[in-house]
Amino acid sequence: MPTRPGIDWARAQALHKRELASFSAKNPRSQALAMRAAEHMLFGVPLHWMSDWATPFSLSVSHASGAQVVDIDGHQYVDFCLGDTGAMFGHAPPPVARALAHQAVRGYTTMLPGEDAVWVAEELSRRFGLPVWQFALSASDANRFVLRWLRAATKRPKIVVFNGCYHGTVDDVFVDMVDGAPRQRDSLLGQVTDLTVNTIVVEFNDLPALEAALANRDVACVLAEPVMTNIGMVLPEPGYWDSAQEILRRYGSLLVLDETHTISSGMGGYTKQHGLQPDALVLGKPLGGGVACAAYGFSLDLAKRVEQAKRLAPPGHSGVGTTLSANMLSMAAMRANLSEVMTEAAYAQMFSLADYLASGLRRVIGRQDLPWCVTQIGARSEFQFSKRAPSNGSAAALILDSELEQIIHLFLLNRGMMITPFHNMMLVCPQTQRTDIDAFLAVFEDCLIQLKARQQE
């Protein structure tokens, strides 16, 4: 494997076997609960993604607070996963808990607006610069709704996405580039429509390919994370987004930025930090402190075009929105989170901690002489199995190594350190302590030593 220079793979496999046995021995209650769950839940978990952890059976959680998770066997973990960004500002933030408790006796959903929704829309406009907003229950739904609105507003059928992208469970984006040609992702279950008819895929950071994709003027929008985060981390090259935005304007296509993960960049996300000017913006799970919610914003011009498209459409269901969109619990959570949790002070604390973590990772990797790199945007860090950070999705895919990842992740978990089960992403929250990071780095280095060193027979 190109990802394994310096790794003794036979030793790594032996280590993995020991770690699996150790996990099973230490977690009898989780194992018993997993056996019960297998009787009544698909794959034995509430969501099949929960079976993607490196564990031989699902680890069940008792409770979580701040940067800590406690499982039902009583083991405590320092959490650098944070719900894969859903709890980016810590588990159970007290202001959100108070808002939920207050709203819980005042109603959950009425399919009518309240003051919280207006306050949240005003605050999102202030932070992100887009004046008009709508709400959903997940970033997947928000992305799906935005694509519908933009196709209706532009009367253009096609979209452009980047190779290796991820925007939740939106079917349209499950198209990859294979040997230079678009191909529907084999992993997409139950889809009978040929997505390649209306989805064009290009490599991130490739401006000529982007221009070629837009040349026929039939592309409604480009849907992108400003930094790719779900195939490892892929940063834009200097000047890329400035040039890409100019190309989009030239061909009349719109830019939709999915900031569900890159909101780790700051109060206004990567968009505000780097002066980008999208036509639409999608925000997801961090907005409500982990409560199901999402939001999407439009420029004033686009909002007018969207409203006009709806008014001119025949009567009936638009296919956009659900009866629980903007429910009162979600709106109360978002208002509390935006006003009291997602603050400038919280971001400053997280950035300092993330810098400390990323520097420590580089030191450990350097001491162990492994050809790996560390990438960071704001509060999000990732170590990747290559000397240099990849520049596009194809390069990022080549350095993914799920077997090696699972060994490292399980080793960490068995010693009270939790990172995201997909690739090697880590987050810090305001409650993370430098001592937590020091402890993590010590365990991480111990793991690398054991992966590399050869024991005497």
PDB file of C-alpha atoms in Angstrom, residues 267-455:
ATOM      1  CA  MET A 267     -18.147  32.988  12.907  1.00  0.00           C
ATOM      2  CA  GLY A 268     -19.045  33.451   9.243  1.00  0.00           C
ATOM      3  CA  GLY A 269     -17.525  30.185   8.096  1.00  0.00           C
ATOM      4  CA  TYR A 270     -14.879  29.864   5.412  1.00  0.00           C
ATOM      5  CA  THR A 271     -17.023  32.172   3.263  1.00  0.00           C
ATOM      6  CA  LYS A 272     -16.622  35.205   5.514  1.00  0.00           C
ATOM      7  CA  GLN A 273     -13.033  34.402   6.508  1.00  0.00           C
ATOM      8  CA  HIS A 274     -11.907  34.361   2.879  1.00  0.00           C
ATOM      9  CA  GLY A 275     -14.262  36.892   1.316  1.00  0.00           C
ATOM     10  CA  LEU A 276     -16.168  34.475  -0.919  1.00  0.00           C
ATOM     11  CA  GLN A 277     -19.475  35.571  -2.470  1.00  0.00           C
ATOM     12  CA  PRO A 278     -21.739  32.559  -2.963  1.00  0.00           C
ATOM     13  CA  ASP A 279     -25.263  32.855  -4.315  1.00  0.00           C
ATOM     14  CA  ALA A 280     -26.455  30.319  -1.751  1.00  0.00           C
ATOM     15  CA  LEU A 281     -25.035  28.895   1.460  1.00  0.00           C
ATOM     16  CA  VAL A 282     -25.909  25.709   3.364  1.00  0.00           C
ATOM     17  CA  LEU A 283     -25.358  25.226   7.101  1.00  0.00           C
ATOM     18  CA  GLY A 284     -26.111  22.074   9.045  1.00  0.00           C
ATOM     19  CA  LYS A 285     -25.761  20.205  12.294  1.00  0.00           C
ATOM     20  CA  PRO A 286     -23.514  22.533  14.360  1.00  0.00           C
ATOM     21  CA  LEU A 287     -26.144  25.306  14.276  1.00  0.00           C
ATOM     22  CA  GLY A 288     -28.357  23.818  16.972  1.00  0.00           C
ATOM     23  CA  GLY A 289     -25.712  22.330  19.229  1.00  0.00           C
ATOM     24  CA  GLY A 290     -26.529  18.831  17.943  1.00  0.00           C
ATOM     25  CA  VAL A 291     -30.312  19.218  17.703  1.00  0.00           C
ATOM     26  CA  ALA A 292     -31.560  18.280  14.228  1.00  0.00           C
ATOM     27  CA  CYS A 293     -31.603  21.461  12.144  1.00  0.00           C
ATOM     28  CA  ALA A 294     -30.160  23.172   9.097  1.00  0.00           C
ATOM     29  CA  ALA A 295     -30.463  26.451   7.236  1.00  0.00           C
ATOM     30  CA  TYR A 296     -29.845  27.753   3.744  1.00  0.00           C
ATOM     31  CA  GLY A 297     -29.407  31.335   2.635  1.00  0.00           C
ATOM     32  CA  PHE A 298     -29.816  33.139  -0.694  1.00  0.00           C
ATOM     33  CA  SER A 299     -28.558  36.391  -2.157  1.00  0.00           C
ATOM     34  CA  LEU A 300     -31.318  38.968  -2.634  1.00  0.00           C
ATOM     35  CA  ASP A 301     -31.316  38.532  -6.411  1.00  0.00           C
ATOM     36  CA  LEU A 302     -31.527  34.754  -6.161  1.00  0.00           C
ATOM     37  CA  ALA A 303     -34.266  34.940  -3.527  1.00  0.00           C
ATOM     38  CA  LYS A 304     -36.373  37.061  -5.892  1.00  0.00           C
ATOM     39  CA  ARG A 305     -35.837  34.561  -8.714  1.00  0.00           C
ATOM     40  CA  VAL A 306     -36.778  31.666  -6.442  1.00  0.00           C
ATOM     41  CA  GLU A 307     -39.948  33.371  -5.216  1.00  0.00           C
ATOM     42  CA  GLN A 308     -40.914  34.204  -8.801  1.00  0.00           C
ATOM     43  CA  ALA A 309     -40.402  30.591  -9.882  1.00  0.00           C
ATOM     44  CA  LYS A 310     -42.696  29.398  -7.092  1.00  0.00           C
ATOM     45  CA  ARG A 311     -45.396  31.955  -7.895  1.00  0.00           C
ATOM     46  CA  LEU A 312     -45.376  30.999 -11.578  1.00  0.00           C
ATOM     47  CA  ALA A 313     -45.477  27.268 -10.883  1.00  0.00           C
ATOM     48  CA  PRO A 314     -48.750  25.299 -10.974  1.00  0.00           C
ATOM     49  CA  PRO A 315     -50.448  24.805  -7.601  1.00  0.00           C
ATOM     50  CA  GLY A 316     -49.426  21.787  -5.554  1.00  0.00           C
ATOM     51  CA  HIS A 317     -46.525  20.529  -3.490  1.00  0.00           C
ATOM     52  CA  SER A 318     -43.170  22.031  -4.439  1.00  0.00           C
ATOM     53  CA  GLY A 319     -41.146  19.072  -3.212  1.00  0.00           C
ATOM     54  CA  VAL A 320     -39.307  21.474  -0.900  1.00  0.00           C
ATOM     55  CA  GLY A 321     -39.588  21.383   2.876  1.00  0.00           C
ATOM     56  CA  THR A 322     -41.187  19.142   5.505  1.00  0.00           C
ATOM     57  CA  THR A 323     -43.789  19.755   8.204  1.00  0.00           C
ATOM     58  CA  LEU A 324     -41.034  19.668  10.851  1.00  0.00           C
ATOM     59  CA  SER A 325     -38.798  22.185   9.096  1.00  0.00           C
ATOM     60  CA  ALA A 326     -38.284  25.156  11.453  1.00  0.00           C
ATOM     61  CA  ASN A 327     -40.065  23.388  14.319  1.00  0.00           C
ATOM     62  CA  MET A 328     -40.027  25.345  17.569  1.00  0.00           C
ATOM     63  CA  LEU A 329     -37.522  23.098  19.363  1.00  0.00           C
ATOM     64  CA  SER A 330     -34.973  23.426  16.557  1.00  0.00           C
ATOM     65  CA  MET A 331     -35.425  27.175  16.338  1.00  0.00           C
ATOM     66  CA  ALA A 332     -35.042  27.593  20.111  1.00  0.00           C
ATOM     67  CA  ALA A 333     -31.852  25.514  19.987  1.00  0.00           C
ATOM     68  CA  MET A 334     -30.414  27.529  17.101  1.00  0.00           C
ATOM     69  CA  ARG A 335     -31.192  30.845  18.769  1.00  0.00           C
ATOM     70  CA  ALA A 336     -29.529  29.806  22.021  1.00  0.00           C
ATOM     71  CA  ASN A 337     -26.548  28.283  20.251  1.00  0.00           C
ATOM     72  CA  LEU A 338     -25.940  31.272  17.986  1.00  0.00           C
ATOM     73  CA  SER A 339     -26.390  33.839  20.732  1.00  0.00           C
ATOM     74  CA  GLU A 340     -24.515  32.188  23.607  1.00  0.00           C
ATOM     75  CA  VAL A 341     -22.368  29.295  22.335  1.00  0.00           C
ATOM     76  CA  MET A 342     -21.047  30.029  18.810  1.00  0.00           C
ATOM     77  CA  THR A 343     -19.293  33.200  19.956  1.00  0.00           C
ATOM     78  CA  GLU A 344     -16.076  34.945  18.939  1.00  0.00           C
ATOM     79  CA  ALA A 345     -14.560  33.897  22.276  1.00  0.00           C
ATOM     80  CA  ALA A 346     -15.491  30.248  21.662  1.00  0.00           C
ATOM     81  CA  TYR A 347     -13.887  30.293  18.222  1.00  0.00           C
ATOM     82  CA  ALA A 348     -10.724  31.945  19.565  1.00  0.00           C
ATOM     83  CA  GLN A 349     -10.414  29.236  22.202  1.00  0.00           C
ATOM     84  CA  MET A 350     -10.986  26.487  19.640  1.00  0.00           C
ATOM     85  CA  PHE A 351      -8.469  27.926  17.178  1.00  0.00           C
ATOM     86  CA  SER A 352      -5.795  28.061  19.860  1.00  0.00           C
ATOM     87  CA  LEU A 353      -6.478  24.460  20.861  1.00  0.00           C
ATOM     88  CA  ALA A 354      -6.564  23.262  17.249  1.00  0.00           C
ATOM     89  CA  ASP A 355      -3.214  24.931  16.555  1.00  0.00           C
ATOM     90  CA  TYR A 356      -1.819  23.179  19.617  1.00  0.00           C
ATOM     91  CA  LEU A 357      -3.200  19.826  18.424  1.00  0.00           C
ATOM     92  CA  ALA A 358      -1.986  20.219  14.832  1.00  0.00           C
ATOM     93  CA  SER A 359       1.517  21.256  15.965  1.00  0.00           C
ATOM     94  CA  GLY A 360       1.650  18.306  18.333  1.00  0.00           C
ATOM     95  CA  LEU A 361       0.581  15.890  15.602  1.00  0.00           C
ATOM     96  CA  ARG A 362       3.324  17.190  13.329  1.00  0.00           C
ATOM     97  CA  ARG A 363       5.926  16.767  16.087  1.00  0.00           C
ATOM     98  CA  VAL A 364       4.860  13.192  16.826  1.00  0.00           C
ATOM     99  CA  ILE A 365       4.757  12.220  13.148  1.00  0.00           C
ATOM    100  CA  GLY A 366       8.154  13.852  12.610  1.00  0.00           C
ATOM    101  CA  ARG A 367       9.707  12.035  15.589  1.00  0.00           C
ATOM    102  CA  GLN A 368       8.462   8.738  14.235  1.00  0.00           C
ATOM    103  CA  ASP A 369       9.770   9.614  10.765  1.00  0.00           C
ATOM    104  CA  LEU A 370       6.526   8.799   8.958  1.00  0.00           C
ATOM    105  CA  PRO A 371       5.730  10.426   5.582  1.00  0.00           C
ATOM    106  CA  TRP A 372       2.397  11.840   6.741  1.00  0.00           C
ATOM    107  CA  CYS A 373       1.044  15.390   6.760  1.00  0.00           C
ATOM    108  CA  VAL A 374      -1.358  17.348   8.947  1.00  0.00           C
ATOM    109  CA  THR A 375      -4.020  19.659   7.496  1.00  0.00           C
ATOM    110  CA  GLN A 376      -6.074  22.178   9.445  1.00  0.00           C
ATOM    111  CA  ILE A 377      -8.897  24.658   8.908  1.00  0.00           C
ATOM    112  CA  GLY A 378      -9.931  26.506  12.034  1.00  0.00           C
ATOM    113  CA  ALA A 379     -10.997  24.038  14.710  1.00  0.00           C
ATOM    114  CA  ARG A 380     -10.690  21.000  12.389  1.00  0.00           C
ATOM    115  CA  SER A 381      -7.478  19.008  11.978  1.00  0.00           C
ATOM    116  CA  GLU A 382      -6.623  15.854  10.076  1.00  0.00           C
ATOM    117  CA  PHE A 383      -3.553  13.664   9.664  1.00  0.00           C
ATOM    118  CA  GLN A 384      -3.228  12.125   6.219  1.00  0.00           C
ATOM    119  CA  PHE A 385      -1.114   9.250   4.963  1.00  0.00           C
ATOM    120  CA  SER A 386       0.995  11.237   2.495  1.00  0.00           C
ATOM    121  CA  LYS A 387       3.918  13.640   2.634  1.00  0.00           C
ATOM    122  CA  ARG A 388       1.887  16.471   1.107  1.00  0.00           C
ATOM    123  CA  ALA A 389      -1.783  17.306   1.395  1.00  0.00           C
ATOM    124  CA  PRO A 390      -3.744  16.123  -1.667  1.00  0.00           C
ATOM    125  CA  SER A 391      -4.879  18.720  -4.208  1.00  0.00           C
ATOM    126  CA  ASN A 392      -8.030  16.974  -5.458  1.00  0.00           C
ATOM    127  CA  GLY A 393     -10.401  14.112  -4.755  1.00  0.00           C
ATOM    128  CA  SER A 394      -8.525  11.541  -6.837  1.00  0.00           C
ATOM    129  CA  ALA A 395      -5.283  12.217  -4.979  1.00  0.00           C
ATOM    130  CA  ALA A 396      -7.133  12.136  -1.649  1.00  0.00           C
ATOM    131  CA  ALA A 397      -8.751   8.793  -2.457  1.00  0.00           C
ATOM    132  CA  LEU A 398      -5.356   7.219  -3.182  1.00  0.00           C
ATOM    133  CA  ILE A 399      -4.128   7.906   0.352  1.00  0.00           C
ATOM    134  CA  LEU A 400      -7.166   6.580   2.197  1.00  0.00           C
ATOM    135  CA  ASP A 401      -6.378   3.342   4.008  1.00  0.00           C
ATOM    136  CA  SER A 402      -9.361   2.110   5.992  1.00  0.00           C
ATOM    137  CA  GLU A 403      -7.477  -0.877   7.431  1.00  0.00           C
ATOM    138  CA  LEU A 404      -4.711   1.291   8.858  1.00  0.00           C
ATOM    139  CA  GLU A 405      -7.235   3.898  10.027  1.00  0.00           C
ATOM    140  CA  GLN A 406      -9.251   1.286  11.916  1.00  0.00           C
ATOM    141  CA  ILE A 407      -6.203  -0.029  13.745  1.00  0.00           C
ATOM    142  CA  ILE A 408      -5.227   3.471  14.862  1.00  0.00           C
ATOM    143  CA  HIS A 409      -8.791   4.443  15.779  1.00  0.00           C
ATOM    144  CA  LEU A 410      -9.369   1.315  17.874  1.00  0.00           C
ATOM    145  CA  PHE A 411      -6.024   1.717  19.652  1.00  0.00           C
ATOM    146  CA  LEU A 412      -7.041   5.282  20.567  1.00  0.00           C
ATOM    147  CA  LEU A 413     -10.542   4.280  21.632  1.00  0.00           C
ATOM    148  CA  ASN A 414      -9.254   1.544  23.930  1.00  0.00           C
ATOM    149  CA  ARG A 415      -7.260   4.238  25.719  1.00  0.00           C
ATOM    150  CA  GLY A 416     -10.050   6.768  26.078  1.00  0.00           C
ATOM    151  CA  MET A 417      -9.498   8.820  22.920  1.00  0.00           C
ATOM    152  CA  MET A 418     -12.257   9.123  20.317  1.00  0.00           C
ATOM    153  CA  ILE A 419     -11.780  10.500  16.809  1.00  0.00           C
ATOM    154  CA  THR A 420     -14.128  10.445  13.828  1.00  0.00           C
ATOM    155  CA  PRO A 421     -14.475   6.929  12.389  1.00  0.00           C
ATOM    156  CA  PHE A 422     -14.233   8.197   8.799  1.00  0.00           C
ATOM    157  CA  HIS A 423     -10.617   8.937   7.798  1.00  0.00           C
ATOM    158  CA  ASN A 424      -8.635  10.788  10.506  1.00  0.00           C
ATOM    159  CA  MET A 425     -10.596  13.941  11.281  1.00  0.00           C
ATOM    160  CA  MET A 426     -10.431  15.615  14.690  1.00  0.00           C
ATOM    161  CA  LEU A 427     -12.236  18.560  16.223  1.00  0.00           C
ATOM    162  CA  VAL A 428     -11.709  20.503  19.409  1.00  0.00           C
ATOM    163  CA  CYS A 429     -14.480  22.296  21.287  1.00  0.00           C
ATOM    164  CA  PRO A 430     -14.281  25.132  23.844  1.00  0.00           C
ATOM    165  CA  GLN A 431     -14.281  22.594  26.700  1.00  0.00           C
ATOM    166  CA  THR A 432     -11.298  20.635  25.345  1.00  0.00           C
ATOM    167  CA  GLN A 433      -8.279  21.067  27.610  1.00  0.00           C
ATOM    168  CA  ARG A 434      -4.618  21.224  26.619  1.00  0.00           C
ATOM    169  CA  THR A 435      -4.094  18.324  29.020  1.00  0.00           C
ATOM    170  CA  ASP A 436      -6.626  16.361  26.931  1.00  0.00           C
ATOM    171  CA  ILE A 437      -4.549  17.077  23.843  1.00  0.00           C
ATOM    172  CA  ASP A 438      -1.316  16.148  25.609  1.00  0.00           C
ATOM    173  CA  ALA A 439      -2.873  12.843  26.669  1.00  0.00           C
ATOM    174  CA  PHE A 440      -4.096  12.216  23.128  1.00  0.00           C
ATOM    175  CA  LEU A 441      -0.675  12.925  21.617  1.00  0.00           C
ATOM    176  CA  ALA A 442       1.000  10.521  24.058  1.00  0.00           C
ATOM    177  CA  VAL A 443      -1.428   7.727  23.134  1.00  0.00           C
ATOM    178  CA  PHE A 444      -1.097   8.524  19.433  1.00  0.00           C
ATOM    179  CA  GLU A 445       2.699   8.350  19.603  1.00  0.00           C
ATOM    180  CA  ASP A 446       2.528   5.069  21.505  1.00  0.00           C
ATOM    181  CA  CYS A 447       0.364   3.703  18.691  1.00  0.00           C
ATOM    182  CA  LEU A 448       2.831   4.794  16.008  1.00  0.00           C
ATOM    183  CA  ILE A 449       5.721   3.269  17.931  1.00  0.00           C
ATOM    184  CA  GLN A 450       3.889  -0.040  18.133  1.00  0.00           C
ATOM    185  CA  LEU A 451       3.027   0.065  14.449  1.00  0.00           C
ATOM    186  CA  LYS A 452       6.665   0.649  13.545  1.00  0.00           C
ATOM    187  CA  ALA A 453       8.837  -1.104  16.132  1.00  0.00           C
ATOM    188  CA  ARG A 454       9.785  -4.774  16.029  1.00  0.00           C
ATOM    189  CA  GLN A 455       9.717  -6.685  19.270  1.00  0.00           C
TER     190      GLN A 455
END
